[in-house]
Amino acid sequence: MVKDAVPAGEASFQGKYKEEEFQFCFHQHWLRLVSPIARMAFFSLLLITGGFVMLQGTSSVDPGTRHVVLISMLVFFLFFQLDFLERLYNYFLYIIIVTDRRVHRIKKTLFVTNDQQSIDLWVIQDINKAQHGLIQVALGFGTLMLESQETMLRIHFVPGISKKYEKLVHLREQARRKWPKLPE
Amino acid sequence: MTAIIVAFLVIVIVEGFLWRLFRWRTKDVISWEEGDTPLSRFIRVGRIDIFAIIHTLILLIIIESFLFFTW
């Protein structure tokens, strides 16, 4: 459950410095969920339909066989539902947080992954955005590439990419004005 | 009857485990983001929590009624 409705500016997260001020955050575009939802719906419908057809044919079979068929169907149905739930949770565990000093990409999964990559706004030399294809342009998402001298941070499926791009450019300039030398 | 009870327990335990694991993995990152729903003024529930509850209820309804009519 949510413990406290903390104002976003005071929120803490892993890797945050005390002096950092939260600006905004986002997950990947909702299009990432379409495939898991479609997969879950397809296999669920397939199992339910197949189950009814099979059960019609096994009405004269002994109860043991009937129960085995039912349990198998339910196990597969539950598997696809839980698989979808895991993918949904993994979607929410992938978050990009932008503060006044850095961009943090926190990528976790439920079980095995715990990555965090951060890049200082001050050292970013180039901020590029890329949108390829009709779907990306129509839905307004794409890839942001933040390049510094030593590293590059790519963020895919960025929603509202044009606004995010402008905000990042603005924040970078603000960071450079605020801290003429690289902040410690 | 036994099958219905076992199915109920399995669904509730597994979905509850996944939800708790998700909350543990997010810790402070998501909780503040999800605090601003109309419901959250009253019962401190975020959007993801509501979805997890609804998903569990729908699964229970589908599986329990399926077992009730076909077992």
CSV table of C-alpha atoms in Angstrom, one decimal, chain A residues 1-6 8 11-14 22 25 27 48 52 55 66-67 70-71 73-74 77-78 81-82 84-86 88-89 92-93 95 97 106 108-114, chain B residues 7 10-11 14-15 17-36 40 43-46 48-49 51-53 55 59 62-63 66-67 69-71:
chain,number,residue,atom,x,y,z
A,1,MET,CA,0.0,0.0,0.0
A,2,VAL,CA,1.1,3.6,-0.4
A,3,LYS,CA,2.6,4.7,2.9
A,4,ASP,CA,2.5,8.5,2.5
A,5,ALA,CA,1.5,10.7,-0.4
A,6,VAL,CA,4.8,12.5,-0.4
A,8,ALA,CA,7.1,14.7,-5.6
A,11,ALA,CA,10.7,12.2,-2.9
A,12,SER,CA,13.7,10.0,-2.5
A,13,PHE,CA,14.8,7.1,-4.7
A,14,GLN,CA,17.9,4.9,-4.9
A,22,PHE,CA,13.4,16.0,-8.5
A,25,CYS,CA,9.8,11.0,-14.1
A,27,HIS,CA,7.9,5.0,-17.6
A,48,ILE,CA,-11.2,-21.3,-22.4
A,52,PHE,CA,-15.2,-26.1,-23.3
A,55,LEU,CA,-15.1,-31.0,-21.8
A,66,ARG,CA,-11.8,-35.2,-16.5
A,67,HIS,CA,-10.2,-33.7,-13.4
A,70,LEU,CA,-9.4,-29.5,-15.9
A,71,ILE,CA,-6.4,-29.0,-13.7
A,73,MET,CA,-6.2,-26.2,-18.3
A,74,LEU,CA,-6.3,-24.2,-15.2
A,77,PHE,CA,-4.5,-20.4,-17.7
A,78,LEU,CA,-3.0,-19.3,-14.4
A,81,GLN,CA,-2.2,-14.7,-16.3
A,82,LEU,CA,0.7,-14.6,-13.9
A,84,PHE,CA,1.2,-11.1,-17.9
A,85,LEU,CA,1.2,-9.8,-14.3
A,86,GLU,CA,4.9,-10.2,-14.0
A,88,LEU,CA,3.1,-5.5,-16.1
A,89,TYR,CA,5.1,-5.2,-12.8
A,92,PHE,CA,6.4,-0.3,-13.8
A,93,LEU,CA,9.8,-1.2,-12.4
A,95,ILE,CA,11.5,4.2,-14.5
A,97,ILE,CA,13.9,10.0,-13.1
A,106,ILE,CA,16.4,2.6,-13.0
A,108,LYS,CA,14.5,-3.6,-12.4
A,109,THR,CA,12.6,-6.8,-12.8
A,110,LEU,CA,10.7,-8.7,-10.2
A,111,PHE,CA,13.4,-11.4,-9.8
A,112,VAL,CA,16.7,-11.0,-11.5
A,113,THR,CA,17.6,-7.5,-12.7
A,114,ASN,CA,18.6,-4.4,-10.8
B,7,ALA,CA,-7.7,-23.0,-6.3
B,10,VAL,CA,-3.2,-20.8,-4.7
B,11,ILE,CA,-4.5,-17.7,-6.6
B,14,VAL,CA,0.6,-16.4,-5.6
B,15,GLU,CA,-0.9,-13.1,-6.6
B,17,PHE,CA,3.3,-12.9,-3.2
B,18,LEU,CA,3.9,-11.2,-6.6
B,19,TRP,CA,2.3,-8.0,-5.4
B,20,ARG,CA,4.4,-7.9,-2.2
B,21,LEU,CA,7.5,-8.7,-4.2
B,22,PHE,CA,6.7,-5.8,-6.5
B,23,ARG,CA,6.2,-3.4,-3.6
B,24,TRP,CA,9.5,-4.5,-2.1
B,25,ARG,CA,11.3,-4.0,-5.3
B,26,THR,CA,10.0,-0.5,-5.8
B,27,LYS,CA,10.3,0.6,-2.2
B,28,ASP,CA,10.3,4.4,-2.3
B,29,VAL,CA,10.5,4.8,-6.0
B,30,ILE,CA,6.9,4.2,-7.0
B,31,SER,CA,4.9,4.8,-3.8
B,32,TRP,CA,4.9,8.5,-4.0
B,33,GLU,CA,4.2,8.5,-7.7
B,34,GLU,CA,1.1,6.4,-7.2
B,35,GLY,CA,-0.3,8.3,-4.2
B,36,ASP,CA,-2.4,10.8,-6.1
B,40,SER,CA,-5.7,7.5,-2.0
B,43,ILE,CA,-7.4,4.3,1.9
B,44,ARG,CA,-3.9,5.0,0.7
B,45,VAL,CA,-4.1,2.7,-2.4
B,46,GLY,CA,-2.2,3.4,-5.6
B,48,ILE,CA,-1.1,-0.5,-9.2
B,49,ASP,CA,-2.5,-1.8,-6.0
B,51,PHE,CA,-5.2,-3.2,-10.5
B,52,ALA,CA,-3.6,-6.1,-8.5
B,53,ILE,CA,-6.8,-6.4,-6.5
B,55,HIS,CA,-6.9,-8.8,-11.4
B,59,LEU,CA,-9.2,-14.5,-11.7
B,62,ILE,CA,-13.4,-17.0,-13.6
B,63,ILE,CA,-11.6,-19.9,-12.1
B,66,PHE,CA,-15.4,-22.6,-14.0
B,67,LEU,CA,-14.6,-25.2,-11.3
B,69,PHE,CA,-19.8,-25.7,-13.0
B,70,THR,CA,-17.4,-28.3,-14.5
B,71,TRP,CA,-15.7,-30.2,-11.7
